[in-house]
Amino acid sequence: MGETLERWSTRRAFILAVTGAAVGLGNIWRFPYMTGENGGAAFLVLYVAFVITLGLPVMMAEILIGRAGRRSPMQSLAHLAREAGATPHWRWLGLFGGITVFFILSFYSVVAGWSIEYLIDSANGNFAGLSPQEVGANFDAFLADPLRMTFNHTLFLLLTMSVVAAGVSGGLEKLNNLLMPLLYLLLLILAIYATTTDGFGAAMAWLFKPDPSAITGTVVLNAMGHAFFTLALGACALMAYGAYMPEEQSLPRAVVAVAILDVTVALLAGIAIFSVVFSQGMDPGEGPGLMFVTLPIAFAQLPGGSLWLSIFFLLLLLATWTSSINLTEPMVATLQDAGLKRGHATAVIGALVWAAGMLSVLSFSTMAEVHWIGEMNFFDLVTTVPTDIFLPVGGALIAIFAAWVMSQETAQQALGVDAKGFRLWQSLVRYVSIPLVVIVLISDLF
Ligand code: TRP
């Protein structure tokens, strides 16, 4: 297949599409609980450091491959490899990305389902007047109910797959336009409100005063994995979006804008959530339920709390939706390359992801004690290994391809910078980003 002529309509549209992929559960659900489990500020500092040293350069690498190839990830990789006289087997990197996002989407959809449940509950005013203990008990009761979780997981996947099958992400692009500023505003209101709570001081110290003794190998690995996850990086999903990037746009500038937007959303969510944690004397290391027990408590204190809470979950769901559409893209593209029609490819993927997601649903009830690796049940496994191992491995290979394998002239053109700018990016990727991933991964093995 030849090059695609399709382009995002404007520069802003490209930035919005990538921000839509980046901002999602990773910022508002995963970042706070990971920070809580990994020692607070120490994790935050490492995560931001990884975003700068790895995230930015590798994100440029991933998008520039798509932009230079103007094809699906597998075909772009094969085409650019051939052009440079390297083996077209590089295409399998696209398949690896597809496998990675498969596991990620399987739990992502389950957690998105929790948000559907909370949207409905809060719209019905079910949280009004509940004590913090009751909010926590509510969440536990929900997790123990596989039927309700299955319903929501199924509903969310259907919503995602129908958009992907119809190829109408253009409509979502416009939605994004409105959604992002609103989500921002709501998080900002929450964070400002947080400054008036008793726990605010403790929350700021927890988030911004690093305790170096909290840094362990696992914390470093988790922070690296999260940097990839939150930027939607390392699985060729952004490569797919890069294929439609307009010719004249500056890639480095777009990437920096996305990273700043992405990190600020996480910080605002962290301030809001940890203020509740410390005001209520809760445990920051509570785990994946953290957001679902803290936010209802926070909103309950605000006038019109139920309404705000339902608006918040609606916005979160829409942000999650744009991310899950991005997560689906590498899989659909792979199956389309194998000859399937878009609609069929989407149906096959939807069914497989649904089945894998069911293992996560049941990880909170009947299969809670079924351990796959070590002490990990299925949900524990898919929320860690694909993110902490597969994404960095994929990201390193993508970086190696962009900075060592493909024609460096083509790479410079696709990056859209002058020779000096290109050398800076190339040296960063070659001598900082790639070795850093390798060192962190290897040191974790031992
Ligand atoms: N970045 C998204 C989030 O933070 C998740 C995501 C979307 C993602 N697309 C991806 C993660 C591709 C890895 C790869 O919620």
mmCIF file with all atom_site columns, C-alpha atoms and ligand atoms in Angstrom, residues 18-31 62 97 100-101 104-105 107-108 225-238 241 262 319-320 322-328 330 386-387 391, ligand 1:
data_model
loop_
_atom_site.group_PDB
_atom_site.id
_atom_site.type_symbol
_atom_site.label_atom_id
_atom_site.label_alt_id
_atom_site.label_comp_id
_atom_site.label_asym_id
_atom_site.label_entity_id
_atom_site.label_seq_id
_atom_site.pdbx_PDB_ins_code
_atom_site.Cartn_x
_atom_site.Cartn_y
_atom_site.Cartn_z
_atom_site.occupancy
_atom_site.B_iso_or_equiv
_atom_site.pdbx_formal_charge
_atom_site.auth_seq_id
_atom_site.auth_comp_id
_atom_site.auth_asym_id
_atom_site.auth_atom_id
_atom_site.pdbx_PDB_model_num
ATOM   1  C CA  . VAL A 1 18  ? -2.179  13.528 20.489 1.00 0.00 ? 18  VAL A CA  1
ATOM   2  C CA  . THR A 1 19  ? -3.289  15.248 23.701 1.00 0.00 ? 19  THR A CA  1
ATOM   3  C CA  . GLY A 1 20  ? -6.510  13.269 23.491 1.00 0.00 ? 20  GLY A CA  1
ATOM   4  C CA  . ALA A 1 21  ? -4.446  10.094 23.357 1.00 0.00 ? 21  ALA A CA  1
ATOM   5  C CA  . ALA A 1 22  ? -2.163  11.202 26.166 1.00 0.00 ? 22  ALA A CA  1
ATOM   6  C CA  . VAL A 1 23  ? -4.650  12.580 28.673 1.00 0.00 ? 23  VAL A CA  1
ATOM   7  C CA  . GLY A 1 24  ? -6.823  9.873  30.166 1.00 0.00 ? 24  GLY A CA  1
ATOM   8  C CA  . LEU A 1 25  ? -7.022  7.507  33.088 1.00 0.00 ? 25  LEU A CA  1
ATOM   9  C CA  . GLY A 1 26  ? -3.239  7.580  33.231 1.00 0.00 ? 26  GLY A CA  1
ATOM   10 C CA  . ASN A 1 27  ? -3.250  11.146 34.518 1.00 0.00 ? 27  ASN A CA  1
ATOM   11 C CA  . ILE A 1 28  ? -6.236  11.157 36.816 1.00 0.00 ? 28  ILE A CA  1
ATOM   12 C CA  . TRP A 1 29  ? -6.529  7.570  38.001 1.00 0.00 ? 29  TRP A CA  1
ATOM   13 C CA  . ARG A 1 30  ? -3.111  5.930  37.560 1.00 0.00 ? 30  ARG A CA  1
ATOM   14 C CA  . PHE A 1 31  ? -0.746  8.807  38.379 1.00 0.00 ? 31  PHE A CA  1
ATOM   15 C CA  . GLU A 1 62  ? 7.807   7.600  17.272 1.00 0.00 ? 62  GLU A CA  1
ATOM   16 C CA  . GLY A 1 97  ? 2.964   -2.564 19.832 1.00 0.00 ? 97  GLY A CA  1
ATOM   17 C CA  . THR A 1 100 ? 1.097   -4.264 24.177 1.00 0.00 ? 100 THR A CA  1
ATOM   18 C CA  . VAL A 1 101 ? -1.961  -2.096 23.631 1.00 0.00 ? 101 VAL A CA  1
ATOM   19 C CA  . ILE A 1 104 ? -3.453  -2.221 28.214 1.00 0.00 ? 104 ILE A CA  1
ATOM   20 C CA  . LEU A 1 105 ? -6.864  -1.710 26.650 1.00 0.00 ? 105 LEU A CA  1
ATOM   21 C CA  . PHE A 1 107 ? -7.843  -3.264 31.847 1.00 0.00 ? 107 PHE A CA  1
ATOM   22 C CA  . TYR A 1 108 ? -8.340  0.307  30.637 1.00 0.00 ? 108 TYR A CA  1
ATOM   23 C CA  . GLY A 1 225 ? 6.830   2.910  32.761 1.00 0.00 ? 225 GLY A CA  1
ATOM   24 C CA  . HIS A 1 226 ? 4.397   5.581  33.783 1.00 0.00 ? 226 HIS A CA  1
ATOM   25 C CA  . ALA A 1 227 ? 6.178   8.231  31.722 1.00 0.00 ? 227 ALA A CA  1
ATOM   26 C CA  . PHE A 1 228 ? 5.649   6.055  28.640 1.00 0.00 ? 228 PHE A CA  1
ATOM   27 C CA  . PHE A 1 229 ? 2.083   5.200  29.574 1.00 0.00 ? 229 PHE A CA  1
ATOM   28 C CA  . THR A 1 230 ? 0.928   8.735  30.209 1.00 0.00 ? 230 THR A CA  1
ATOM   29 C CA  . LEU A 1 231 ? 2.425   9.992  26.938 1.00 0.00 ? 231 LEU A CA  1
ATOM   30 C CA  . ALA A 1 232 ? 0.834   7.097  24.995 1.00 0.00 ? 232 ALA A CA  1
ATOM   31 C CA  . LEU A 1 233 ? 4.330   6.110  23.981 1.00 0.00 ? 233 LEU A CA  1
ATOM   32 C CA  . GLY A 1 234 ? 6.141   2.915  23.045 1.00 0.00 ? 234 GLY A CA  1
ATOM   33 C CA  . ALA A 1 235 ? 3.378   0.943  21.338 1.00 0.00 ? 235 ALA A CA  1
ATOM   34 C CA  . CYS A 1 236 ? 3.354   2.543  17.866 1.00 0.00 ? 236 CYS A CA  1
ATOM   35 C CA  . ALA A 1 237 ? -0.004  4.153  18.678 1.00 0.00 ? 237 ALA A CA  1
ATOM   36 C CA  . LEU A 1 238 ? 1.336   7.672  18.158 1.00 0.00 ? 238 LEU A CA  1
ATOM   37 C CA  . TYR A 1 241 ? -1.287  9.314  14.328 1.00 0.00 ? 241 TYR A CA  1
ATOM   38 C CA  . ASP A 1 262 ? -0.310  16.065 30.064 1.00 0.00 ? 262 ASP A CA  1
ATOM   39 C CA  . ALA A 1 319 ? -10.928 11.777 27.915 1.00 0.00 ? 319 ALA A CA  1
ATOM   40 C CA  . THR A 1 320 ? -10.713 8.029  28.493 1.00 0.00 ? 320 THR A CA  1
ATOM   41 C CA  . THR A 1 322 ? -10.199 9.389  23.134 1.00 0.00 ? 322 THR A CA  1
ATOM   42 C CA  . SER A 1 323 ? -7.322  7.463  24.747 1.00 0.00 ? 323 SER A CA  1
ATOM   43 C CA  . SER A 1 324 ? -8.924  4.095  24.148 1.00 0.00 ? 324 SER A CA  1
ATOM   44 C CA  . ILE A 1 325 ? -9.542  4.956  20.522 1.00 0.00 ? 325 ILE A CA  1
ATOM   45 C CA  . ASN A 1 326 ? -5.823  5.608  20.249 1.00 0.00 ? 326 ASN A CA  1
ATOM   46 C CA  . LEU A 1 327 ? -5.113  2.315  22.016 1.00 0.00 ? 327 LEU A CA  1
ATOM   47 C CA  . THR A 1 328 ? -7.258  0.458  19.490 1.00 0.00 ? 328 THR A CA  1
ATOM   48 C CA  . PRO A 1 330 ? -2.386  -0.073 16.278 1.00 0.00 ? 330 PRO A CA  1
ATOM   49 C CA  . PRO A 1 386 ? 2.766   -4.243 29.762 1.00 0.00 ? 386 PRO A CA  1
ATOM   50 C CA  . THR A 1 387 ? 3.305   -0.717 31.081 1.00 0.00 ? 387 THR A CA  1
ATOM   51 C CA  . LEU A 1 391 ? 6.273   0.047  26.656 1.00 0.00 ? 391 LEU A CA  1
HETATM 52 N N1  . TRP B 2 .   ? -1.924  7.925  27.731 1.00 0.00 ? 1   TRP B N1  1
HETATM 53 C C1  . TRP B 2 .   ? -3.196  7.357  28.059 1.00 0.00 ? 1   TRP B C1  1
HETATM 54 C C2  . TRP B 2 .   ? -3.493  7.680  29.516 1.00 0.00 ? 1   TRP B C2  1
HETATM 55 O O1  . TRP B 2 .   ? -2.677  8.254  30.169 1.00 0.00 ? 1   TRP B O1  1
HETATM 56 C C3  . TRP B 2 .   ? -3.235  5.864  27.772 1.00 0.00 ? 1   TRP B C3  1
HETATM 57 C C4  . TRP B 2 .   ? -2.843  5.552  26.374 1.00 0.00 ? 1   TRP B C4  1
HETATM 58 C C5  . TRP B 2 .   ? -3.485  5.983  25.238 1.00 0.00 ? 1   TRP B C5  1
HETATM 59 C C6  . TRP B 2 .   ? -1.735  4.782  25.957 1.00 0.00 ? 1   TRP B C6  1
HETATM 60 N N2  . TRP B 2 .   ? -2.831  5.514  24.137 1.00 0.00 ? 1   TRP B N2  1
HETATM 61 C C7  . TRP B 2 .   ? -1.765  4.772  24.534 1.00 0.00 ? 1   TRP B C7  1
HETATM 62 C C8  . TRP B 2 .   ? -0.736  4.104  26.644 1.00 0.00 ? 1   TRP B C8  1
HETATM 63 C C9  . TRP B 2 .   ? -0.772  4.098  23.802 1.00 0.00 ? 1   TRP B C9  1
HETATM 64 C C10 . TRP B 2 .   ? 0.229   3.416  25.909 1.00 0.00 ? 1   TRP B C10 1
HETATM 65 C C11 . TRP B 2 .   ? 0.220   3.434  24.510 1.00 0.00 ? 1   TRP B C11 1
HETATM 66 O O2  . TRP B 2 .   ? -4.532  7.374  30.011 1.00 0.00 ? 1   TRP B O2  1
#
